PDB file of C-alpha atoms in Angstrom:
ATOM      1  CA  UNK A   1      14.697   8.879  -3.350  1.00  0.00           C
ATOM      2  CA  UNK A   2      14.341   7.892  -7.018  1.00  0.00           C
ATOM      3  CA  UNK A   3      12.076   5.230  -8.472  1.00  0.00           C
ATOM      4  CA  UNK A   4      15.109   3.289  -9.793  1.00  0.00           C
ATOM      5  CA  UNK A   5      16.436   2.976  -6.216  1.00  0.00           C
ATOM      6  CA  UNK A   6      13.597   0.637  -5.278  1.00  0.00           C
ATOM      7  CA  UNK A   7      12.724  -0.766  -8.726  1.00  0.00           C
ATOM      8  CA  UNK A   8      16.008  -1.218 -10.651  1.00  0.00           C
ATOM      9  CA  UNK A   9      15.503  -0.266 -14.308  1.00  0.00           C
ATOM     10  CA  UNK A  10      17.281  -3.352 -15.645  1.00  0.00           C
ATOM     11  CA  UNK A  11      14.824  -5.650 -13.852  1.00  0.00           C
ATOM     12  CA  UNK A  12      11.603  -3.821 -14.634  1.00  0.00           C
ATOM     13  CA  UNK A  13      11.371  -5.067 -18.236  1.00  0.00           C
ATOM     14  CA  UNK A  14      11.541  -8.712 -17.123  1.00  0.00           C
ATOM     15  CA  UNK A  15       9.121  -7.998 -14.309  1.00  0.00           C
ATOM     16  CA  UNK A  16       6.606  -6.610 -16.808  1.00  0.00           C
ATOM     17  CA  UNK A  17       6.404  -9.986 -18.546  1.00  0.00           C
ATOM     18  CA  UNK A  18       5.605 -11.641 -15.215  1.00  0.00           C
ATOM     19  CA  UNK A  19       2.983  -8.970 -14.633  1.00  0.00           C
ATOM     20  CA  UNK A  20       1.404  -9.769 -17.995  1.00  0.00           C
ATOM     21  CA  UNK A  21       1.174 -13.464 -17.099  1.00  0.00           C
ATOM     22  CA  UNK A  22      -0.512 -12.640 -13.798  1.00  0.00           C
ATOM     23  CA  UNK A  23      -3.110 -10.452 -15.500  1.00  0.00           C
ATOM     24  CA  UNK A  24      -3.852 -13.184 -18.033  1.00  0.00           C
ATOM     25  CA  UNK A  25      -4.350 -15.694 -15.199  1.00  0.00           C
ATOM     26  CA  UNK A  26      -6.683 -13.329 -13.374  1.00  0.00           C
ATOM     27  CA  UNK A  27      -8.803 -12.617 -16.452  1.00  0.00           C
ATOM     28  CA  UNK A  28      -9.342 -16.323 -17.083  1.00  0.00           C
ATOM     29  CA  UNK A  29     -11.083 -16.373 -13.685  1.00  0.00           C
ATOM     30  CA  UNK A  30     -13.154 -13.240 -14.291  1.00  0.00           C
ATOM     31  CA  UNK A  31     -16.359 -15.290 -14.393  1.00  0.00           C
ATOM     32  CA  UNK A  32     -15.857 -15.811 -10.638  1.00  0.00           C
ATOM     33  CA  UNK A  33     -15.603 -12.071  -9.857  1.00  0.00           C
ATOM     34  CA  UNK A  34     -18.353 -10.446  -7.779  1.00  0.00           C
ATOM     35  CA  UNK A  35     -19.897  -6.991  -7.682  1.00  0.00           C
ATOM     36  CA  UNK A  36     -19.266  -5.033  -4.468  1.00  0.00           C
ATOM     37  CA  UNK A  37     -20.340  -1.765  -2.885  1.00  0.00           C
ATOM     38  CA  UNK A  38     -17.863   0.950  -1.887  1.00  0.00           C
ATOM     39  CA  UNK A  39     -15.195  -0.637   0.363  1.00  0.00           C
ATOM     40  CA  UNK A  40     -15.010   2.500   2.512  1.00  0.00           C
ATOM     41  CA  UNK A  41     -18.601   3.643   3.102  1.00  0.00           C
ATOM     42  CA  UNK A  42     -20.627   0.737   1.638  1.00  0.00           C
ATOM     43  CA  UNK A  43     -22.551   3.049  -0.701  1.00  0.00           C
ATOM     44  CA  UNK A  44     -24.175   1.669  -3.865  1.00  0.00           C
ATOM     45  CA  UNK A  45     -23.903   5.072  -5.575  1.00  0.00           C
ATOM     46  CA  UNK A  46     -21.122   5.039  -8.136  1.00  0.00           C
ATOM     47  CA  UNK A  47     -20.070   5.989 -11.636  1.00  0.00           C
ATOM     48  CA  UNK A  48     -17.627   4.354 -14.068  1.00  0.00           C
ATOM     49  CA  UNK A  49     -14.093   5.723 -13.844  1.00  0.00           C
ATOM     50  CA  UNK A  50     -12.021   3.729 -16.352  1.00  0.00           C
ATOM     51  CA  UNK A  51     -11.095   0.245 -17.498  1.00  0.00           C
ATOM     52  CA  UNK A  52      -7.520  -1.051 -17.356  1.00  0.00           C
ATOM     53  CA  UNK A  53      -6.318  -4.481 -18.461  1.00  0.00           C
ATOM     54  CA  UNK A  54      -9.901  -5.718 -18.611  1.00  0.00           C
ATOM     55  CA  UNK A  55     -10.646  -4.624 -15.027  1.00  0.00           C
ATOM     56  CA  UNK A  56     -13.353  -2.048 -14.255  1.00  0.00           C
ATOM     57  CA  UNK A  57     -12.936   0.829 -11.801  1.00  0.00           C
ATOM     58  CA  UNK A  58     -15.688   2.954 -10.270  1.00  0.00           C
ATOM     59  CA  UNK A  59     -15.855   6.208  -8.312  1.00  0.00           C
ATOM     60  CA  UNK A  60     -17.958   6.216  -5.148  1.00  0.00           C
ATOM     61  CA  UNK A  61     -20.276   9.228  -5.334  1.00  0.00           C
ATOM     62  CA  UNK A  62     -20.444   9.459  -1.536  1.00  0.00           C
ATOM     63  CA  UNK A  63     -16.829   9.332  -0.296  1.00  0.00           C
ATOM     64  CA  UNK A  64     -14.809   9.529  -3.568  1.00  0.00           C
ATOM     65  CA  UNK A  65     -13.014   6.239  -3.013  1.00  0.00           C
ATOM     66  CA  UNK A  66     -12.433   4.497  -6.313  1.00  0.00           C
ATOM     67  CA  UNK A  67     -12.407   0.745  -6.472  1.00  0.00           C
ATOM     68  CA  UNK A  68     -12.549  -2.421  -8.574  1.00  0.00           C
ATOM     69  CA  UNK A  69     -15.941  -4.006  -9.189  1.00  0.00           C
ATOM     70  CA  UNK A  70     -16.604  -6.755  -9.998  1.00  0.00           C
ATOM     71  CA  UNK A  71     -13.560  -8.064  -8.150  1.00  0.00           C
ATOM     72  CA  UNK A  72     -11.971 -11.463  -7.427  1.00  0.00           C
ATOM     73  CA  UNK A  73     -13.524 -13.461  -4.627  1.00  0.00           C
ATOM     74  CA  UNK A  74     -11.427 -14.286  -1.582  1.00  0.00           C
ATOM     75  CA  UNK A  75     -10.789 -17.802  -2.923  1.00  0.00           C
ATOM     76  CA  UNK A  76      -9.651 -16.483  -6.304  1.00  0.00           C
ATOM     77  CA  UNK A  77      -7.320 -14.015  -4.586  1.00  0.00           C
ATOM     78  CA  UNK A  78      -5.735 -16.775  -2.505  1.00  0.00           C
ATOM     79  CA  UNK A  79      -5.149 -18.853  -5.639  1.00  0.00           C
ATOM     80  CA  UNK A  80      -3.862 -15.816  -7.504  1.00  0.00           C
ATOM     81  CA  UNK A  81      -1.177 -14.941  -4.968  1.00  0.00           C
ATOM     82  CA  UNK A  82      -0.079 -18.561  -4.641  1.00  0.00           C
ATOM     83  CA  UNK A  83       0.648 -18.769  -8.392  1.00  0.00           C
ATOM     84  CA  UNK A  84       1.789 -15.158  -8.971  1.00  0.00           C
ATOM     85  CA  UNK A  85       4.786 -14.917 -11.318  1.00  0.00           C
ATOM     86  CA  UNK A  86       5.152 -11.257 -10.453  1.00  0.00           C
ATOM     87  CA  UNK A  87       5.510 -11.899  -6.708  1.00  0.00           C
ATOM     88  CA  UNK A  88       7.928 -14.726  -7.397  1.00  0.00           C
ATOM     89  CA  UNK A  89      10.064 -12.380  -9.522  1.00  0.00           C
ATOM     90  CA  UNK A  90       9.976  -9.660  -6.874  1.00  0.00           C
ATOM     91  CA  UNK A  91      10.991 -12.097  -4.137  1.00  0.00           C
ATOM     92  CA  UNK A  92      13.771 -13.694  -6.210  1.00  0.00           C
ATOM     93  CA  UNK A  93      15.210 -10.654  -7.961  1.00  0.00           C
ATOM     94  CA  UNK A  94      13.858  -7.161  -7.243  1.00  0.00           C
ATOM     95  CA  UNK A  95      13.721  -7.371  -3.436  1.00  0.00           C
ATOM     96  CA  UNK A  96      17.248  -8.859  -3.120  1.00  0.00           C
ATOM     97  CA  UNK A  97      18.693  -6.389  -5.654  1.00  0.00           C
ATOM     98  CA  UNK A  98      17.144  -3.378  -3.940  1.00  0.00           C
ATOM     99  CA  UNK A  99      17.049  -4.483  -0.300  1.00  0.00           C
ATOM    100  CA  UNK A 100      19.863  -2.188   0.860  1.00  0.00           C
ATOM    101  CA  UNK A 101      18.282   0.833  -0.838  1.00  0.00           C
ATOM    102  CA  UNK A 102      14.843  -0.114   0.476  1.00  0.00           C
ATOM    103  CA  UNK A 103      16.241  -0.643   3.968  1.00  0.00           C
ATOM    104  CA  UNK A 104      17.934   2.752   4.021  1.00  0.00           C
ATOM    105  CA  UNK A 105      15.321   4.801   2.160  1.00  0.00           C
ATOM    106  CA  UNK A 106      12.057   3.122   3.155  1.00  0.00           C
ATOM    107  CA  UNK A 107      12.325   0.821   6.164  1.00  0.00           C
ATOM    108  CA  UNK A 108      14.708   2.700   8.455  1.00  0.00           C
ATOM    109  CA  UNK A 109      12.691   5.934   8.045  1.00  0.00           C
ATOM    110  CA  UNK A 110       9.485   3.896   8.493  1.00  0.00           C
ATOM    111  CA  UNK A 111      10.763   2.446  11.776  1.00  0.00           C
ATOM    112  CA  UNK A 112      11.747   5.916  12.957  1.00  0.00           C
ATOM    113  CA  UNK A 113       8.314   7.256  12.035  1.00  0.00           C
ATOM    114  CA  UNK A 114       6.529   4.485  13.957  1.00  0.00           C
ATOM    115  CA  UNK A 115       8.672   5.119  17.032  1.00  0.00           C
ATOM    116  CA  UNK A 116       7.910   8.844  16.738  1.00  0.00           C
ATOM    117  CA  UNK A 117       4.183   8.087  16.666  1.00  0.00           C
ATOM    118  CA  UNK A 118       4.568   5.846  19.705  1.00  0.00           C
ATOM    119  CA  UNK A 119       6.333   8.550  21.689  1.00  0.00           C
ATOM    120  CA  UNK A 120       3.991  11.310  20.491  1.00  0.00           C
ATOM    121  CA  UNK A 121       0.857   9.436  21.577  1.00  0.00           C
ATOM    122  CA  UNK A 122       2.347   7.683  24.633  1.00  0.00           C
ATOM    123  CA  UNK A 123       1.630   4.236  23.237  1.00  0.00           C
ATOM    124  CA  UNK A 124       4.105   2.332  25.350  1.00  0.00           C
ATOM    125  CA  UNK A 125       6.651  -0.159  24.077  1.00  0.00           C
ATOM    126  CA  UNK A 126       5.323  -3.534  25.160  1.00  0.00           C
ATOM    127  CA  UNK A 127       4.537  -5.134  21.793  1.00  0.00           C
ATOM    128  CA  UNK A 128       4.156  -4.479  18.068  1.00  0.00           C
ATOM    129  CA  UNK A 129       2.781  -6.773  15.363  1.00  0.00           C
ATOM    130  CA  UNK A 130       3.090  -6.319  11.595  1.00  0.00           C
ATOM    131  CA  UNK A 131       0.432  -7.694   9.233  1.00  0.00           C
ATOM    132  CA  UNK A 132       1.804  -8.388   5.758  1.00  0.00           C
ATOM    133  CA  UNK A 133       5.510  -8.472   6.497  1.00  0.00           C
ATOM    134  CA  UNK A 134       6.776  -8.868   2.927  1.00  0.00           C
ATOM    135  CA  UNK A 135      10.513  -9.533   3.079  1.00  0.00           C
ATOM    136  CA  UNK A 136      10.675  -9.076   6.869  1.00  0.00           C
ATOM    137  CA  UNK A 137      12.825  -5.954   6.688  1.00  0.00           C
ATOM    138  CA  UNK A 138      10.603  -3.735   8.841  1.00  0.00           C
ATOM    139  CA  UNK A 139      10.442  -6.248  11.706  1.00  0.00           C
ATOM    140  CA  UNK A 140      14.177  -6.873  11.465  1.00  0.00           C
ATOM    141  CA  UNK A 141      14.916  -3.146  11.646  1.00  0.00           C
ATOM    142  CA  UNK A 142      12.434  -2.571  14.450  1.00  0.00           C
ATOM    143  CA  UNK A 143      13.849  -5.457  16.463  1.00  0.00           C
ATOM    144  CA  UNK A 144      17.363  -4.029  16.086  1.00  0.00           C
ATOM    145  CA  UNK A 145      16.261  -0.819  17.867  1.00  0.00           C
ATOM    146  CA  UNK A 146      15.326  -2.699  21.070  1.00  0.00           C
ATOM    147  CA  UNK A 147      12.408  -0.287  21.486  1.00  0.00           C
ATOM    148  CA  UNK A 148       9.617  -2.854  21.817  1.00  0.00           C
ATOM    149  CA  UNK A 149       9.777  -5.788  24.207  1.00  0.00           C
ATOM    150  CA  UNK A 150       8.188  -7.992  21.548  1.00  0.00           C
ATOM    151  CA  UNK A 151       8.210  -7.693  17.736  1.00  0.00           C
ATOM    152  CA  UNK A 152       5.948 -10.100  15.832  1.00  0.00           C
ATOM    153  CA  UNK A 153       5.402 -10.701  12.110  1.00  0.00           C
ATOM    154  CA  UNK A 154       2.294 -12.236  10.556  1.00  0.00           C
ATOM    155  CA  UNK A 155       3.181 -14.188   7.414  1.00  0.00           C
ATOM    156  CA  UNK A 156       0.955 -17.066   6.223  1.00  0.00           C
ATOM    157  CA  UNK A 157       3.284 -18.041   3.357  1.00  0.00           C
ATOM    158  CA  UNK A 158       5.413 -20.970   4.680  1.00  0.00           C
ATOM    159  CA  UNK A 159       8.591 -20.132   2.730  1.00  0.00           C
ATOM    160  CA  UNK A 160       8.580 -16.508   3.855  1.00  0.00           C
ATOM    161  CA  UNK A 161       7.691 -17.419   7.437  1.00  0.00           C
ATOM    162  CA  UNK A 162      10.644 -19.818   7.489  1.00  0.00           C
ATOM    163  CA  UNK A 163      13.014 -17.106   6.254  1.00  0.00           C
ATOM    164  CA  UNK A 164      11.714 -14.692   8.912  1.00  0.00           C
ATOM    165  CA  UNK A 165      12.474 -17.184  11.676  1.00  0.00           C
ATOM    166  CA  UNK A 166      15.991 -17.664  10.323  1.00  0.00           C
ATOM    167  CA  UNK A 167      16.421 -13.920  10.763  1.00  0.00           C
ATOM    168  CA  UNK A 168      15.303 -14.184  14.371  1.00  0.00           C
ATOM    169  CA  UNK A 169      11.835 -12.700  13.867  1.00  0.00           C
ATOM    170  CA  UNK A 170       8.973 -14.155  15.895  1.00  0.00           C
ATOM    171  CA  UNK A 171       6.411 -15.187  13.272  1.00  0.00           C
ATOM    172  CA  UNK A 172       2.744 -16.179  13.263  1.00  0.00           C
ATOM    173  CA  UNK A 173       2.169 -18.399  10.235  1.00  0.00           C
ATOM    174  CA  UNK A 174      -1.575 -17.753   9.879  1.00  0.00           C
ATOM    175  CA  UNK A 175      -3.939 -15.421   8.010  1.00  0.00           C
ATOM    176  CA  UNK A 176      -4.926 -12.506  10.218  1.00  0.00           C
ATOM    177  CA  UNK A 177      -8.527 -13.706  10.550  1.00  0.00           C
ATOM    178  CA  UNK A 178      -7.333 -16.990  12.118  1.00  0.00           C
ATOM    179  CA  UNK A 179      -5.031 -15.523  14.765  1.00  0.00           C
ATOM    180  CA  UNK A 180      -6.156 -16.235  18.325  1.00  0.00           C
ATOM    181  CA  UNK A 181      -7.817 -13.233  19.944  1.00  0.00           C
ATOM    182  CA  UNK A 182      -5.917 -14.099  23.141  1.00  0.00           C
ATOM    183  CA  UNK A 183      -2.939 -12.349  21.566  1.00  0.00           C
ATOM    184  CA  UNK A 184      -3.174  -8.620  22.246  1.00  0.00           C
ATOM    185  CA  UNK A 185      -0.714  -5.984  21.036  1.00  0.00           C
ATOM    186  CA  UNK A 186      -0.141  -2.313  21.833  1.00  0.00           C
ATOM    187  CA  UNK A 187       0.654  -1.347  18.256  1.00  0.00           C
ATOM    188  CA  UNK A 188      -0.309  -2.971  14.970  1.00  0.00           C
ATOM    189  CA  UNK A 189       1.197  -1.862  11.665  1.00  0.00           C
ATOM    190  CA  UNK A 190       0.285  -2.835   8.125  1.00  0.00           C
ATOM    191  CA  UNK A 191       2.008  -1.264   5.150  1.00  0.00           C
ATOM    192  CA  UNK A 192       0.609  -1.460   1.599  1.00  0.00           C
ATOM    193  CA  UNK A 193      -1.842  -4.268   2.404  1.00  0.00           C
ATOM    194  CA  UNK A 194      -5.363  -2.863   2.688  1.00  0.00           C
ATOM    195  CA  UNK A 195      -5.514  -1.825  -0.975  1.00  0.00           C
ATOM    196  CA  UNK A 196      -5.140  -5.500  -1.993  1.00  0.00           C
ATOM    197  CA  UNK A 197      -7.989  -6.872   0.100  1.00  0.00           C
ATOM    198  CA  UNK A 198     -11.352  -8.156  -1.031  1.00  0.00           C
ATOM    199  CA  UNK A 199     -13.036  -6.838   2.127  1.00  0.00           C
ATOM    200  CA  UNK A 200     -11.164  -4.016   3.914  1.00  0.00           C
ATOM    201  CA  UNK A 201     -13.942  -3.702   6.510  1.00  0.00           C
ATOM    202  CA  UNK A 202     -13.496  -7.343   7.560  1.00  0.00           C
ATOM    203  CA  UNK A 203      -9.743  -6.758   7.790  1.00  0.00           C
ATOM    204  CA  UNK A 204     -10.186  -3.706  10.038  1.00  0.00           C
ATOM    205  CA  UNK A 205     -12.488  -5.668  12.343  1.00  0.00           C
ATOM    206  CA  UNK A 206     -10.006  -8.571  12.440  1.00  0.00           C
ATOM    207  CA  UNK A 207      -7.040  -6.392  13.392  1.00  0.00           C
ATOM    208  CA  UNK A 208      -9.095  -4.559  15.990  1.00  0.00           C
ATOM    209  CA  UNK A 209      -9.469  -7.851  17.890  1.00  0.00           C
ATOM    210  CA  UNK A 210      -5.672  -8.125  18.133  1.00  0.00           C
ATOM    211  CA  UNK A 211      -5.259  -4.768  19.877  1.00  0.00           C
ATOM    212  CA  UNK A 212      -5.247  -4.019  23.580  1.00  0.00           C
ATOM    213  CA  UNK A 213      -7.754  -1.483  24.888  1.00  0.00           C
ATOM    214  CA  UNK A 214      -6.658   1.862  23.414  1.00  0.00           C
ATOM    215  CA  UNK A 215      -4.216   0.017  21.154  1.00  0.00           C
ATOM    216  CA  UNK A 216      -3.189   1.802  17.970  1.00  0.00           C
ATOM    217  CA  UNK A 217      -3.110   0.788  14.330  1.00  0.00           C
ATOM    218  CA  UNK A 218      -0.798   2.412  11.763  1.00  0.00           C
ATOM    219  CA  UNK A 219      -1.773   1.755   8.134  1.00  0.00           C
ATOM    220  CA  UNK A 220      -0.279   2.917   4.854  1.00  0.00           C
ATOM    221  CA  UNK A 221      -1.687   2.625   1.329  1.00  0.00           C
ATOM    222  CA  UNK A 222      -2.068   4.599  -1.920  1.00  0.00           C
ATOM    223  CA  UNK A 223      -4.032   7.848  -1.746  1.00  0.00           C
ATOM    224  CA  UNK A 224      -6.515   7.690  -4.615  1.00  0.00           C
ATOM    225  CA  UNK A 225      -6.813  11.485  -4.589  1.00  0.00           C
ATOM    226  CA  UNK A 226      -3.051  11.984  -4.673  1.00  0.00           C
ATOM    227  CA  UNK A 227      -1.348  13.992  -7.418  1.00  0.00           C
ATOM    228  CA  UNK A 228       0.314  11.139  -9.309  1.00  0.00           C
ATOM    229  CA  UNK A 229      -2.778   8.919  -9.384  1.00  0.00           C
ATOM    230  CA  UNK A 230      -5.085  11.808 -10.277  1.00  0.00           C
ATOM    231  CA  UNK A 231      -2.812  13.007 -13.094  1.00  0.00           C
ATOM    232  CA  UNK A 232      -1.988   9.615 -14.588  1.00  0.00           C
ATOM    233  CA  UNK A 233      -5.246   7.755 -13.860  1.00  0.00           C
ATOM    234  CA  UNK A 234      -5.053   4.337 -15.570  1.00  0.00           C
ATOM    235  CA  UNK A 235      -1.476   5.081 -16.700  1.00  0.00           C
ATOM    236  CA  UNK A 236      -0.323   5.156 -13.079  1.00  0.00           C
ATOM    237  CA  UNK A 237       1.723   2.143 -11.993  1.00  0.00           C
ATOM    238  CA  UNK A 238      -0.181   2.350  -8.697  1.00  0.00           C
ATOM    239  CA  UNK A 239      -3.328   1.418 -10.607  1.00  0.00           C
ATOM    240  CA  UNK A 240      -2.887  -2.280 -11.223  1.00  0.00           C
ATOM    241  CA  UNK A 241      -4.747  -5.568 -11.080  1.00  0.00           C
ATOM    242  CA  UNK A 242      -3.632  -6.239  -7.492  1.00  0.00           C
ATOM    243  CA  UNK A 243      -4.931  -2.988  -6.022  1.00  0.00           C
ATOM    244  CA  UNK A 244      -8.676  -3.215  -5.504  1.00  0.00           C
ATOM    245  CA  UNK A 245      -9.229  -0.218  -3.199  1.00  0.00           C
ATOM    246  CA  UNK A 246      -8.097   3.384  -3.647  1.00  0.00           C
ATOM    247  CA  UNK A 247      -9.006   5.190  -0.458  1.00  0.00           C
ATOM    248  CA  UNK A 248      -8.386   8.859   0.228  1.00  0.00           C
ATOM    249  CA  UNK A 249      -7.709  10.485   3.615  1.00  0.00           C
ATOM    250  CA  UNK A 250     -11.393  11.150   4.306  1.00  0.00           C
ATOM    251  CA  UNK A 251     -12.692   7.770   3.165  1.00  0.00           C
ATOM    252  CA  UNK A 252     -10.067   5.754   5.056  1.00  0.00           C
ATOM    253  CA  UNK A 253     -10.966   7.835   8.106  1.00  0.00           C
ATOM    254  CA  UNK A 254     -14.622   6.867   7.573  1.00  0.00           C
ATOM    255  CA  UNK A 255     -13.799   3.165   7.296  1.00  0.00           C
ATOM    256  CA  UNK A 256     -11.816   3.146  10.542  1.00  0.00           C
ATOM    257  CA  UNK A 257     -14.274   5.288  12.483  1.00  0.00           C
ATOM    258  CA  UNK A 258     -17.158   3.023  11.456  1.00  0.00           C
ATOM    259  CA  UNK A 259     -15.226   0.112  12.961  1.00  0.00           C
ATOM    260  CA  UNK A 260     -14.625   1.751  16.335  1.00  0.00           C
ATOM    261  CA  UNK A 261     -11.382   3.707  15.887  1.00  0.00           C
ATOM    262  CA  UNK A 262     -10.510   7.314  16.662  1.00  0.00           C
ATOM    263  CA  UNK A 263      -8.245   8.964  14.086  1.00  0.00           C
ATOM    264  CA  UNK A 264      -5.116  10.468  15.619  1.00  0.00           C
ATOM    265  CA  UNK A 265      -3.266  11.578  12.492  1.00  0.00           C
ATOM    266  CA  UNK A 266      -3.234  11.358   8.687  1.00  0.00           C
ATOM    267  CA  UNK A 267      -0.189  12.113   6.538  1.00  0.00           C
ATOM    268  CA  UNK A 268       0.726  11.743   2.866  1.00  0.00           C
ATOM    269  CA  UNK A 269       4.530  11.453   3.056  1.00  0.00           C
ATOM    270  CA  UNK A 270       5.053  10.258  -0.538  1.00  0.00           C
ATOM    271  CA  UNK A 271       8.273  11.173  -2.340  1.00  0.00           C
ATOM    272  CA  UNK A 272       7.777  10.046  -5.935  1.00  0.00           C
ATOM    273  CA  UNK A 273       4.642  11.762  -7.328  1.00  0.00           C
ATOM    274  CA  UNK A 274       6.428  14.530  -9.210  1.00  0.00           C
ATOM    275  CA  UNK A 275       9.101  12.223 -10.630  1.00  0.00           C
ATOM    276  CA  UNK A 276       6.588   9.606 -11.783  1.00  0.00           C
ATOM    277  CA  UNK A 277       4.415  12.164 -13.576  1.00  0.00           C
ATOM    278  CA  UNK A 278       7.507  13.812 -15.097  1.00  0.00           C
ATOM    279  CA  UNK A 279       8.682  10.462 -16.508  1.00  0.00           C
ATOM    280  CA  UNK A 280       5.325   9.899 -18.213  1.00  0.00           C
ATOM    281  CA  UNK A 281       5.469  13.368 -19.751  1.00  0.00           C
ATOM    282  CA  UNK A 282       8.999  12.854 -21.075  1.00  0.00           C
ATOM    283  CA  UNK A 283       7.955   9.479 -22.519  1.00  0.00           C
ATOM    284  CA  UNK A 284       5.018  11.209 -24.308  1.00  0.00           C
ATOM    285  CA  UNK A 285       2.529   9.000 -22.466  1.00  0.00           C
ATOM    286  CA  UNK A 286       0.605  12.028 -21.212  1.00  0.00           C
ATOM    287  CA  UNK A 287       0.462  15.646 -22.354  1.00  0.00           C
ATOM    288  CA  UNK A 288       0.494  18.810 -20.239  1.00  0.00           C
ATOM    289  CA  UNK A 289       0.787  21.219 -23.192  1.00  0.00           C
ATOM    290  CA  UNK A 290      -2.138  23.236 -21.853  1.00  0.00           C
ATOM    291  CA  UNK A 291      -0.845  23.318 -18.291  1.00  0.00           C
ATOM    292  CA  UNK A 292       1.850  25.972 -18.134  1.00  0.00           C
ATOM    293  CA  UNK A 293       2.393  25.659 -14.375  1.00  0.00           C
ATOM    294  CA  UNK A 294       3.076  21.921 -14.519  1.00  0.00           C
ATOM    295  CA  UNK A 295       5.343  22.431 -17.526  1.00  0.00           C
ATOM    296  CA  UNK A 296       7.373  24.883 -15.499  1.00  0.00           C
ATOM    297  CA  UNK A 297       7.579  22.747 -12.355  1.00  0.00           C
ATOM    298  CA  UNK A 298       7.962  19.281 -13.868  1.00  0.00           C
ATOM    299  CA  UNK A 299       9.896  19.999 -17.066  1.00  0.00           C
ATOM    300  CA  UNK A 300      11.368  23.420 -17.775  1.00  0.00           C
ATOM    301  CA  UNK A 301      12.562  24.265 -14.256  1.00  0.00           C
ATOM    302  CA  UNK A 302      12.588  20.794 -12.703  1.00  0.00           C
ATOM    303  CA  UNK A 303      15.917  21.222 -10.908  1.00  0.00           C
ATOM    304  CA  UNK A 304      14.695  24.359  -9.179  1.00  0.00           C
ATOM    305  CA  UNK A 305      11.121  23.414  -8.371  1.00  0.00           C
ATOM    306  CA  UNK A 306      10.658  19.626  -8.578  1.00  0.00           C
ATOM    307  CA  UNK A 307      11.810  18.790  -5.060  1.00  0.00           C
ATOM    308  CA  UNK A 308       9.933  21.656  -3.461  1.00  0.00           C
ATOM    309  CA  UNK A 309       6.776  20.732  -5.368  1.00  0.00           C
ATOM    310  CA  UNK A 310       6.944  17.192  -3.960  1.00  0.00           C
ATOM    311  CA  UNK A 311       7.344  18.591  -0.448  1.00  0.00           C
ATOM    312  CA  UNK A 312       4.267  20.759  -1.045  1.00  0.00           C
ATOM    313  CA  UNK A 313       2.241  17.712  -2.114  1.00  0.00           C
ATOM    314  CA  UNK A 314       3.278  15.815   1.009  1.00  0.00           C
ATOM    315  CA  UNK A 315       2.594  18.724   3.339  1.00  0.00           C
ATOM    316  CA  UNK A 316      -0.904  19.368   1.957  1.00  0.00           C
ATOM    317  CA  UNK A 317      -2.021  15.691   1.925  1.00  0.00           C
ATOM    318  CA  UNK A 318      -1.863  15.527  -1.879  1.00  0.00           C
ATOM    319  CA  UNK A 319       0.832  12.882  -2.304  1.00  0.00           C
ATOM    320  CA  UNK A 320      -0.290   9.494  -3.633  1.00  0.00           C
ATOM    321  CA  UNK A 321       0.965   7.599  -0.572  1.00  0.00           C
ATOM    322  CA  UNK A 322      -0.714   8.000   2.808  1.00  0.00           C
ATOM    323  CA  UNK A 323      -0.370   6.910   6.420  1.00  0.00           C
ATOM    324  CA  UNK A 324      -3.116   6.910   9.030  1.00  0.00           C
ATOM    325  CA  UNK A 325      -2.786   6.458  12.803  1.00  0.00           C
ATOM    326  CA  UNK A 326      -5.910   5.391  14.686  1.00  0.00           C
ATOM    327  CA  UNK A 327      -6.718   4.352  18.286  1.00  0.00           C
ATOM    328  CA  UNK A 328      -9.149   1.625  19.271  1.00  0.00           C
ATOM    329  CA  UNK A 329     -11.958   3.204  21.275  1.00  0.00           C
ATOM    330  CA  UNK A 330     -14.617   0.476  21.593  1.00  0.00           C
TER     331      UNK A 330
END
């Protein structure tokens, strides 16, 4: 998979202008931001990491999560996403233009991976619910497999919820914290959501209430200790104004365990770290002149080593995208 498959080059320039408008909107509300402790372990111990686009990032000295503080309040975040020019552009242009590629290279493999987890851990196939369903592609693909008896999407945005129903997807049009606890599901999935949230611990407690006894949650998010994010730091496209929390495998494990989950598995199956860092080097945005090994792998002998290097990162939990599987235990 290449970055241009899921973010077409010809659309990225226009999308960047929308991104700029969103950042400007957010900064005009910075007086409403609030200081927070570490979103993973709640520690007050921290040190400054960097500043990007007027937003401050800190390293937790206890669990090595890095995070935004001060950050938008929950009310500011709700207003932000309702007015977001960037999300509007993605929904109107980038998602439609790349949906086939995303379906084939992201969502079909994601569905297969979830089914593999279900079989591996004997989770049953009664019901699955997705929190943060985006364009609805995952639920649509999962429903087409006829593996689960019930496939449910959670989408509080009315326009998106309406489009999901047109595609035959059962949809709950509420924020996760307002869903009735009478609804219980065997498996809950949430992809690329937790990094956006003001309070990840509240989110984990909310989704726990939706699970049956011994129900399982499957989450994915950026890995703050992954190769691409560590190499590029504030130059990484993963580091943006929307992402407030950059967990790592150990700190996400801590967050879930503190909320009554048992960790079954952690993977970092990312595919783009090496390519993304290589592109920044070629564009002279970062220098690796003093790093002969990276020069060899990412530049001079890219065709021979680039793919294998990415596989190594994924295998050793050093890719910048991670997945965690956890079982409710209390």
